[in-house]
Short mmCIF file of N, CA and C in Angstrom, two decimals:
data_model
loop_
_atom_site.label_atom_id
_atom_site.label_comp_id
_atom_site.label_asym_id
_atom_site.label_seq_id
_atom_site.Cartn_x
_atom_site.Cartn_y
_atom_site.Cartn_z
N UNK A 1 105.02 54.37 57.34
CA UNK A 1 104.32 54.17 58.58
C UNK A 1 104.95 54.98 59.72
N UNK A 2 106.64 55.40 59.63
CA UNK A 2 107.05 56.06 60.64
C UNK A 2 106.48 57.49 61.17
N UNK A 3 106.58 57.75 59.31
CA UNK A 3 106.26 58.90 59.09
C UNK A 3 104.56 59.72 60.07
N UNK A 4 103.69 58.49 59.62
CA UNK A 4 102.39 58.73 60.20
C UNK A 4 102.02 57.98 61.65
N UNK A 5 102.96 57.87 62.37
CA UNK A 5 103.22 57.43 63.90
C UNK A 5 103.65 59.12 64.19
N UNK A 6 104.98 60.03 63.45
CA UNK A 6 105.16 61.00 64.23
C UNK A 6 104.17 61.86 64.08
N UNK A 7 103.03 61.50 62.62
CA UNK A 7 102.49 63.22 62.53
C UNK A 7 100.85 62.59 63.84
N UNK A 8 101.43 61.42 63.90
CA UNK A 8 99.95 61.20 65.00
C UNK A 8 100.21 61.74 66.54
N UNK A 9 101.59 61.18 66.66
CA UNK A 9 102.17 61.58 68.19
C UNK A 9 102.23 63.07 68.23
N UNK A 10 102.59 64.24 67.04
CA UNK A 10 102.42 65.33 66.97
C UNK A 10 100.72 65.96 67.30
N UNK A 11 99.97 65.07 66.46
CA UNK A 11 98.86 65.59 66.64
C UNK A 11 98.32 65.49 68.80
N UNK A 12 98.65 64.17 69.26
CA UNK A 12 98.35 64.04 70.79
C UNK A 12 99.02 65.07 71.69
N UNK A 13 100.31 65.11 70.82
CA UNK A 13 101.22 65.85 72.08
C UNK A 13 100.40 67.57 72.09
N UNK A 14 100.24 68.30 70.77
CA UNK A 14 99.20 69.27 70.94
C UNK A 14 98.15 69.27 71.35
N UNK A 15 96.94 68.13 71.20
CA UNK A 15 95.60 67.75 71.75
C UNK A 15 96.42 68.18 73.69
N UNK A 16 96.94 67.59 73.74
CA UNK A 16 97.53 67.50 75.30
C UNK A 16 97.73 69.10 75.85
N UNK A 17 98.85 69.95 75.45
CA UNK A 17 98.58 71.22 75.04
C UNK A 17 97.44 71.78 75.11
N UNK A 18 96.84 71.31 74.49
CA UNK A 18 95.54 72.40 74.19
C UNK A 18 94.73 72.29 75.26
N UNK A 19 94.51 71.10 75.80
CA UNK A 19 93.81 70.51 77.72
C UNK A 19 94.61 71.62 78.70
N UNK A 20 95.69 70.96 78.66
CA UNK A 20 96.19 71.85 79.62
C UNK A 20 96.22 72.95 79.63
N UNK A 21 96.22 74.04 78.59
CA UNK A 21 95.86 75.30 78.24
C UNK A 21 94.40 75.53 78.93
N UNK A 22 93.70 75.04 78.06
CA UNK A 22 92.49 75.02 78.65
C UNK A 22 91.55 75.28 80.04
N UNK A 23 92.60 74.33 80.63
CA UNK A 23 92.74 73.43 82.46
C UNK A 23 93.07 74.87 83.20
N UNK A 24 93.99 75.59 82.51
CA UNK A 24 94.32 76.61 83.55
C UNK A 24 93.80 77.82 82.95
N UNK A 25 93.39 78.14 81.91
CA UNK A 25 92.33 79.17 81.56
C UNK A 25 91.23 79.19 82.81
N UNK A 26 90.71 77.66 82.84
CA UNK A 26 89.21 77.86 83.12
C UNK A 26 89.72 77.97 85.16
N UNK A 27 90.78 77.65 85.46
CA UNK A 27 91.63 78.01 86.67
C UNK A 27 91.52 79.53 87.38
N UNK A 28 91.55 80.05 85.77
CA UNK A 28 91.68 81.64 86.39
C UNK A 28 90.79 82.34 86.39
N UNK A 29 89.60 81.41 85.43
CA UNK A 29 87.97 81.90 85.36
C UNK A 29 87.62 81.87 87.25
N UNK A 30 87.61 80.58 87.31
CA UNK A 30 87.21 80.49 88.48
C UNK A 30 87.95 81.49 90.10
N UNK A 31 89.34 81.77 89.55
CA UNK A 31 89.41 82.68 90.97
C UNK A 31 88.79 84.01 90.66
N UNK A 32 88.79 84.12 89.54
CA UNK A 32 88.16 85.85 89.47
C UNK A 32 86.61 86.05 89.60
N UNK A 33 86.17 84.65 89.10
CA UNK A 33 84.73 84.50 89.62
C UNK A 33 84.46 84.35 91.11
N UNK A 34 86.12 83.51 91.96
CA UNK A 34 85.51 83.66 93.23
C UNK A 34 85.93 85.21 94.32
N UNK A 35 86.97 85.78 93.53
CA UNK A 35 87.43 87.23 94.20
C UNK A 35 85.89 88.14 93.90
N UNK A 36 85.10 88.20 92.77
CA UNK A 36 83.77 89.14 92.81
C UNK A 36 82.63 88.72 93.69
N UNK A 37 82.88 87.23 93.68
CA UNK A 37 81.77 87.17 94.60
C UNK A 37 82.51 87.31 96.40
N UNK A 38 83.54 87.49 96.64
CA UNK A 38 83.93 88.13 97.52
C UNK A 38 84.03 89.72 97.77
N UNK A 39 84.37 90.06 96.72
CA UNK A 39 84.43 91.43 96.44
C UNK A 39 82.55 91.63 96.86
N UNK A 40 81.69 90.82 95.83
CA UNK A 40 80.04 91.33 96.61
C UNK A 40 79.98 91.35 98.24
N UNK A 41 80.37 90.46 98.44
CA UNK A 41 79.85 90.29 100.10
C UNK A 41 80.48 91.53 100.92
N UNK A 42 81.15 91.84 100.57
CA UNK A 42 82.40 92.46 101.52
C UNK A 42 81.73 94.41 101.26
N UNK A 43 80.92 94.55 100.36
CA UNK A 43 81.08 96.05 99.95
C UNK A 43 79.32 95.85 100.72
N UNK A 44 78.61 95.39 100.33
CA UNK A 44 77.05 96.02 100.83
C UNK A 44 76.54 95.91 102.76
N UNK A 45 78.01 95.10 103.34
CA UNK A 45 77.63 95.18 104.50
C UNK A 45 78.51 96.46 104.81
N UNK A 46 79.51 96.37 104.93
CA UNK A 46 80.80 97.86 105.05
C UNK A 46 79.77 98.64 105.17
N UNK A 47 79.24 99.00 103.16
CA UNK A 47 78.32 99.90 102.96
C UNK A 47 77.43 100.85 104.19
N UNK A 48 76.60 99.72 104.25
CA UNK A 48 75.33 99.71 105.64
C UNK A 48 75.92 100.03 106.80
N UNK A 49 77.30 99.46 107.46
CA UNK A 49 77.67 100.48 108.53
C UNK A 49 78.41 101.51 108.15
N UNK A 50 78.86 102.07 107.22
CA UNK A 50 79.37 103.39 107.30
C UNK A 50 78.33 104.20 107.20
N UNK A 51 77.60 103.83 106.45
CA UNK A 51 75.93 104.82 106.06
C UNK A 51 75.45 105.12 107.43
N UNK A 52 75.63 103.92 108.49
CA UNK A 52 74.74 104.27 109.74
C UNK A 52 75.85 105.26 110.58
N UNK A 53 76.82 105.41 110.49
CA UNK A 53 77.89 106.05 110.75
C UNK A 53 77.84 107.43 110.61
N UNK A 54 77.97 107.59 109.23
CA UNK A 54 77.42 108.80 108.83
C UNK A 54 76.25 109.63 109.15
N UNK A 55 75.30 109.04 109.33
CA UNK A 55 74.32 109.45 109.65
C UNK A 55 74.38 109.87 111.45
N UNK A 56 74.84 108.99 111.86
CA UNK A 56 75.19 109.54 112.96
C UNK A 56 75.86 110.53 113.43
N UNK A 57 77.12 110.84 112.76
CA UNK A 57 77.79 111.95 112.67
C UNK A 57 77.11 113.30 112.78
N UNK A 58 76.00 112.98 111.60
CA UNK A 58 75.54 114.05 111.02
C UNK A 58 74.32 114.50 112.29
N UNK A 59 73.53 113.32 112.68
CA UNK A 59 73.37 113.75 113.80
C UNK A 59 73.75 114.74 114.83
N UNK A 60 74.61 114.49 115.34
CA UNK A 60 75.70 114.93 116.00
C UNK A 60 76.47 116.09 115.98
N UNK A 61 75.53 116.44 114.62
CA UNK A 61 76.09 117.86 113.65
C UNK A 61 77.52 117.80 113.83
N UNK A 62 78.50 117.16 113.64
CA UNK A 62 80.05 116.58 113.32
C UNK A 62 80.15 116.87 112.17
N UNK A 63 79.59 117.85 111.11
CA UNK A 63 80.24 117.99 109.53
C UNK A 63 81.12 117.84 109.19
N UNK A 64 82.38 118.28 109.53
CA UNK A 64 83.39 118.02 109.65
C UNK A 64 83.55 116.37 109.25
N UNK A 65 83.36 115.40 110.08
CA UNK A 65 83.73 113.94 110.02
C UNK A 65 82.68 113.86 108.98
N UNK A 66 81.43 114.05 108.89
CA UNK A 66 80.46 114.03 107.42
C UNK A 66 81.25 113.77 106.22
N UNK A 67 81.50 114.87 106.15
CA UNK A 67 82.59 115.37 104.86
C UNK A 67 83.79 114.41 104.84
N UNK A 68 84.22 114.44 105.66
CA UNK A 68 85.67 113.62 105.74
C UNK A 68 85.07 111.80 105.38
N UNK A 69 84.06 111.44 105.91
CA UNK A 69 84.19 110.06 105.95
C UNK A 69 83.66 109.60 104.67
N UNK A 70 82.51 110.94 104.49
CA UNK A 70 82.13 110.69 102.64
C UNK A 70 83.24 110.45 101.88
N UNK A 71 84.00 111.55 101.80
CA UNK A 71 84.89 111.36 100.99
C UNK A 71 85.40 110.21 100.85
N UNK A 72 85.91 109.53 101.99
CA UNK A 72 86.54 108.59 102.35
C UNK A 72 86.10 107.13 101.49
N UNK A 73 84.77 107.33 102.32
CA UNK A 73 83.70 105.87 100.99
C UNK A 73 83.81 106.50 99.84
N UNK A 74 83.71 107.62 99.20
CA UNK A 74 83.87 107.59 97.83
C UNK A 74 84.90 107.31 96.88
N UNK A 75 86.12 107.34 97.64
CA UNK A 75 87.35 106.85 97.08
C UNK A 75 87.46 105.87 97.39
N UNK A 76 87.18 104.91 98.31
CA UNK A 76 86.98 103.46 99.17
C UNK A 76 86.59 102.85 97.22
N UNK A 77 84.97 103.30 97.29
CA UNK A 77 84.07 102.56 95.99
C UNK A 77 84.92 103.26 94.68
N UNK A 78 85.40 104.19 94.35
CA UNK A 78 86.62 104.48 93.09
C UNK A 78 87.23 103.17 92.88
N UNK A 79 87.69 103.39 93.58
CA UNK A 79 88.99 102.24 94.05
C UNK A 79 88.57 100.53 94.25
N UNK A 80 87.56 100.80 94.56
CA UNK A 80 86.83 99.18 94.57
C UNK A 80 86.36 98.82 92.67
N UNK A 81 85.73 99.80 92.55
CA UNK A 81 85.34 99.40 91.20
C UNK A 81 86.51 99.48 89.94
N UNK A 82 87.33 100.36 89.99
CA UNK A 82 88.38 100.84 89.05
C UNK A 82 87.93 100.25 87.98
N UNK A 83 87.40 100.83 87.30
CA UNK A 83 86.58 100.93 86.09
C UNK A 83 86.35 99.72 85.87
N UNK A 84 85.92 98.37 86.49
CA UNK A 84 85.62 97.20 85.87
C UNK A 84 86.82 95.99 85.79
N UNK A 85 88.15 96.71 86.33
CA UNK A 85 89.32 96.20 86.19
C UNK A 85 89.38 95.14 87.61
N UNK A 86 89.88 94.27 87.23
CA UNK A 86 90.33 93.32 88.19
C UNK A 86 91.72 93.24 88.74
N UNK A 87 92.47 93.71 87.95
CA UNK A 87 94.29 93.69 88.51
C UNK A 87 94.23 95.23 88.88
N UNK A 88 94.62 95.53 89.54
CA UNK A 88 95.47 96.78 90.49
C UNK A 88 96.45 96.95 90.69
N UNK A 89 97.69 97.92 90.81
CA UNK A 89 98.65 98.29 91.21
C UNK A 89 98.78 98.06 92.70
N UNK A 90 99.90 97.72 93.15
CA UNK A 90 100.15 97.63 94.62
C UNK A 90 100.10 98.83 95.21
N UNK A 91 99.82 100.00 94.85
CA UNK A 91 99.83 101.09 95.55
C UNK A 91 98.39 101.59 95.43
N UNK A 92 97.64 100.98 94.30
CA UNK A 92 96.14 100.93 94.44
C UNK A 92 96.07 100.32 95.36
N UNK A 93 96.09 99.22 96.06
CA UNK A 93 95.48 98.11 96.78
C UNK A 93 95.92 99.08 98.07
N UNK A 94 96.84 99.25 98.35
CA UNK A 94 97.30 100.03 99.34
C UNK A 94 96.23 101.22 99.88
N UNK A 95 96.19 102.27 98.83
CA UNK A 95 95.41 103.41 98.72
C UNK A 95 93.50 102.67 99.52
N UNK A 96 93.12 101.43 98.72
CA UNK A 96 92.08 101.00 98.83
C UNK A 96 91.73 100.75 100.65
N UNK A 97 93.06 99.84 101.19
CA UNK A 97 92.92 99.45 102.61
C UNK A 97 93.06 100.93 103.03
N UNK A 98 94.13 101.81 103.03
CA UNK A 98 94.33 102.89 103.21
C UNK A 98 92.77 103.86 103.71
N UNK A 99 91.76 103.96 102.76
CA UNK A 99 90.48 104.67 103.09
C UNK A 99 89.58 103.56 103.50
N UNK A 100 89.82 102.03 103.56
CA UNK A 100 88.76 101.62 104.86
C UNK A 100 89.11 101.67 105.81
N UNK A 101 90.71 101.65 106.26
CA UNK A 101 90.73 101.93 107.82
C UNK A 101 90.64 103.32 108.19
N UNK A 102 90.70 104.19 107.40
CA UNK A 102 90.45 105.43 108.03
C UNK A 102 88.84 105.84 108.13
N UNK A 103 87.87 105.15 107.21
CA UNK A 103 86.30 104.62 108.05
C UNK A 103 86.30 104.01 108.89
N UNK A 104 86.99 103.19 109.14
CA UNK A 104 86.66 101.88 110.32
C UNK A 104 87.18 102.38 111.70
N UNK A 105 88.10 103.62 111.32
CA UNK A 105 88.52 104.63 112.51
C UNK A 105 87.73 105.33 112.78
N UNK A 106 86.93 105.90 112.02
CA UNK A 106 85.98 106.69 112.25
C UNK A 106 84.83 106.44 113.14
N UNK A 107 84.58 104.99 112.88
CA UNK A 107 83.48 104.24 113.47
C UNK A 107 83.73 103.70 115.12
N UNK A 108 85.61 103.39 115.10
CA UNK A 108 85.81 102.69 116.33
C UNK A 108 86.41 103.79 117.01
N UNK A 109 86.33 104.48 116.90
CA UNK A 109 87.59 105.36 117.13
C UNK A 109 88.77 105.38 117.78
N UNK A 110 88.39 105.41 119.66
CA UNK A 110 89.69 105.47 119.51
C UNK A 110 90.35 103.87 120.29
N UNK A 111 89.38 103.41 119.99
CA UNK A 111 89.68 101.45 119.89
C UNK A 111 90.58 101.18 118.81
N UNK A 112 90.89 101.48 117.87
CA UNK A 112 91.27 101.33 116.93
C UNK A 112 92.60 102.63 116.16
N UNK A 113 93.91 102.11 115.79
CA UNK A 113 95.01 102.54 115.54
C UNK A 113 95.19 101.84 114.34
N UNK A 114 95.89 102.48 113.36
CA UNK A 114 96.58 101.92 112.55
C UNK A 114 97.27 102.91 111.52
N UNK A 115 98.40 102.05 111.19
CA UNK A 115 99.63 102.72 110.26
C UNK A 115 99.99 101.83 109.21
N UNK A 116 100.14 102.67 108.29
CA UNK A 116 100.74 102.06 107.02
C UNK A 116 102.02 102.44 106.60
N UNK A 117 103.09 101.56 106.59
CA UNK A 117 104.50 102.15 106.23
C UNK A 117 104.79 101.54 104.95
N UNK A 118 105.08 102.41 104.38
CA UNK A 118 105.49 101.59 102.68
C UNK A 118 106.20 102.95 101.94
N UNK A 119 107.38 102.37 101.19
CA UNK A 119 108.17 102.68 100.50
C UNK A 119 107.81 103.83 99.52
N UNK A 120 108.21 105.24 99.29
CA UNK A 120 108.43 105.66 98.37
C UNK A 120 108.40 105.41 96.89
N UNK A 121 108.73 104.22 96.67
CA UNK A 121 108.85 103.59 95.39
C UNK A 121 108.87 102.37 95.36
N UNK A 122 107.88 102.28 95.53
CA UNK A 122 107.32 100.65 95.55
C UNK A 122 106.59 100.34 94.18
N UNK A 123 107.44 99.43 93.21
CA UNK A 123 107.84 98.91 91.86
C UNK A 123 105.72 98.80 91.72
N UNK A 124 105.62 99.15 90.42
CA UNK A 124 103.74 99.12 89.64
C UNK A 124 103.94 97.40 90.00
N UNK A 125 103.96 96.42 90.66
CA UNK A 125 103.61 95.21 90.62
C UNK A 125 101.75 95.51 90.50
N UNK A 126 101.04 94.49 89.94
CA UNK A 126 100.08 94.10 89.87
C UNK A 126 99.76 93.27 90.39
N UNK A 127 98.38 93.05 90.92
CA UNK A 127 97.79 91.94 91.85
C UNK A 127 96.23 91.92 91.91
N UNK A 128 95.58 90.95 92.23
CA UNK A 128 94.34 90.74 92.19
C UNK A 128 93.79 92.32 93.38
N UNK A 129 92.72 92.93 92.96
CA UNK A 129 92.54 93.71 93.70
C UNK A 129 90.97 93.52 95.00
N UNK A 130 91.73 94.02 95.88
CA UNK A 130 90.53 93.57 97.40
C UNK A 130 91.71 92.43 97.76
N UNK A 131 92.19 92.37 97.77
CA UNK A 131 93.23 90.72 99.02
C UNK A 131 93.41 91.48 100.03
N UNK A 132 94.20 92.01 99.92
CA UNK A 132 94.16 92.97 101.15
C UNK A 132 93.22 93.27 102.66
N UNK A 133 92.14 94.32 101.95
CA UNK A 133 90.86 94.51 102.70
C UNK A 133 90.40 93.30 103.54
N UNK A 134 90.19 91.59 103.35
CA UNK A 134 89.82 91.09 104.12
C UNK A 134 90.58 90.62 105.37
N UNK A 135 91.69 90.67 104.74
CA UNK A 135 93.01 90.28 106.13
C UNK A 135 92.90 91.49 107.17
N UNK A 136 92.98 92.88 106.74
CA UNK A 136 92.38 93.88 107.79
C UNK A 136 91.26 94.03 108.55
N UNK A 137 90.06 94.21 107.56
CA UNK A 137 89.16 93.41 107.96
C UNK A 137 88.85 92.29 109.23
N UNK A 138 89.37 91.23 108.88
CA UNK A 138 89.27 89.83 110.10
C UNK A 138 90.37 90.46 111.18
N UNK A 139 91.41 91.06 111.00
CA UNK A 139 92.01 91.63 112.28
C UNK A 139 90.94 92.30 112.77
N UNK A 140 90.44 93.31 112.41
CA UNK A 140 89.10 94.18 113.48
C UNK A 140 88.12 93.52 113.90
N UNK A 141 87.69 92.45 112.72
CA UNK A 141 86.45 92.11 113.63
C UNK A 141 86.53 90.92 114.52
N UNK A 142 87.97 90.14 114.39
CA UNK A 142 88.27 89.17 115.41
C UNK A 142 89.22 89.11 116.30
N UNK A 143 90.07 90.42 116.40
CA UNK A 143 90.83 90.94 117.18
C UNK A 143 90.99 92.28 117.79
N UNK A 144 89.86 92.69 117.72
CA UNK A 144 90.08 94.37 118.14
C UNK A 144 88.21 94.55 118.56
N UNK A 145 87.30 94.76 117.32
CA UNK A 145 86.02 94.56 118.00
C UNK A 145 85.47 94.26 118.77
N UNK A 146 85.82 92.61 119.33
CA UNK A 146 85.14 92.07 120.68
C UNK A 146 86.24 92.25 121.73
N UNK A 147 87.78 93.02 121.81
CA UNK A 147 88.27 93.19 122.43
C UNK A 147 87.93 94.23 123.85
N UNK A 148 88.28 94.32 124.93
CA UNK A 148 87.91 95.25 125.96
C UNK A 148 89.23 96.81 125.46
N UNK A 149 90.88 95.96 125.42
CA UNK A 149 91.27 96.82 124.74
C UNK A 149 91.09 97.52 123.11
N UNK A 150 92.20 99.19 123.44
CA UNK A 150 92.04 99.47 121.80
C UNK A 150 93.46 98.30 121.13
N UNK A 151 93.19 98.25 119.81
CA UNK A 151 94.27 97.73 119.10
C UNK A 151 94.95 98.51 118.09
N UNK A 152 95.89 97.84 117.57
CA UNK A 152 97.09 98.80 116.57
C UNK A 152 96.36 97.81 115.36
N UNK A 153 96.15 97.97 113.95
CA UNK A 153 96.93 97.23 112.98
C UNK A 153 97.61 98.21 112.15
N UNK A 154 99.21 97.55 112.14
CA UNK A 154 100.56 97.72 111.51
C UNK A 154 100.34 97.41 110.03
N UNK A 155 100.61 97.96 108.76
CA UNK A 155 100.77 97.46 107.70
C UNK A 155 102.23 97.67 107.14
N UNK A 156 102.81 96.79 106.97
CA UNK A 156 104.69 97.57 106.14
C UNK A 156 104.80 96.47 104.88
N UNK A 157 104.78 97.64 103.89
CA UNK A 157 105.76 96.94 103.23
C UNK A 157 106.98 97.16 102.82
N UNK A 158 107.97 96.34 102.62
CA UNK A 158 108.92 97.22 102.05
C UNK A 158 109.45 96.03 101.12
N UNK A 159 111.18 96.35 100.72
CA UNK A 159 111.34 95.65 99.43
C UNK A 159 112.50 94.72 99.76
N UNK A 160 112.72 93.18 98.99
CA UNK A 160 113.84 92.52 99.95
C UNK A 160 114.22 91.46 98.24
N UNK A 161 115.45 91.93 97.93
CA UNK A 161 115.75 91.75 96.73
C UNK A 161 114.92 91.78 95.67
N UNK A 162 114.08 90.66 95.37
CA UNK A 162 112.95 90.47 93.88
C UNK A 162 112.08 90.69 94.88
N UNK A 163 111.85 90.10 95.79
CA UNK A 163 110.21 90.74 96.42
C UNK A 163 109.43 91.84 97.11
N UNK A 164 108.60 91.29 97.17
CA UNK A 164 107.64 92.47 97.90
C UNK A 164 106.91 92.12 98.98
N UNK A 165 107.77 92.63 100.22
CA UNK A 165 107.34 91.92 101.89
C UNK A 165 106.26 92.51 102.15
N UNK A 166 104.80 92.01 102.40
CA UNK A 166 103.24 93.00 103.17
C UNK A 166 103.31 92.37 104.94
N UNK A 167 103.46 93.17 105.57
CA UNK A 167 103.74 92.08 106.95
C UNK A 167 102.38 93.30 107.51
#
């Protein structure tokens, strides 16, 4: 009887295991299901004002900024889609904010400043990709857009024993 008390408690303690496995599988379903449907919202409005942007430019016969800001969205959407991939390199994510603020400069011009300081060798960490973009993002459109002044946003990272400081 001992015997078939442990192979039962064996069998629960795995059943248990296998929940909790489970529990945080379906954990990580759900943030990546909720980063795309963030990731949707965030690309078809951008989209629509850089397009009107552009077009304006071009207006303006500005080829020059034409060319430059195309480019700009086209590596913006590279970089957004990366082949279907959801994790990114920290220097992807970087690169990514990197060509929307230099659209979003384009658009505000000279309301709008910003610098990115980051390390030479800043370690392949991986990370959900787009986190970034909305924190920049909500700085412009709730601190700089309805502002009378222009604004700075600062990006630094650098490195502080095991981590990785984004200030």
């Amino acid at each position: 009887e001992n015997e078939y008390l442990r192979a039962e408690n064996a069998i629960l303690k795995k059943l248990r295991e296998l929940r909790l496995k489970e529990e945080k599988e379906q954990e990580a379903l759900t943030r990546i299901y909720e980063l795309k449907a963030l990731t949707s919202q965030i690309n078809p409005h951008f989209l629509y004002n850089t397009l009107d942007t552009i077009i304006w430019m071009a207006e303006f016969q500005d080829h020059q900024k034409v060319v430059d800001i195309t480019k700009a969205l086209s590596n913006y959407f590279r970089l957004s889609l990366n082949a279907g991939e959801e994790i990114v390199t920290l220097r992807q994510e970087i690169e990514h904010v990197r060509q929307y603020l230099f659209i979003q400069k384009e658009r505000y011009g000279d309301k709008l400043k910003y610098e990115i300081d980051e390390p030479d060798d800043i370690p392949d960490i991986k990370l959900p990709k787009i986190v970034l973009q909305p924190l920049v993002e909500n700085a412009i459109y709730h601190g700089i857009k309805e502002s009378e002044r222009p604004g700075k946003i600062t990006i630094t990272v650098s490195k502080r024993d095991t981590f990785i400081d984004i200030c």
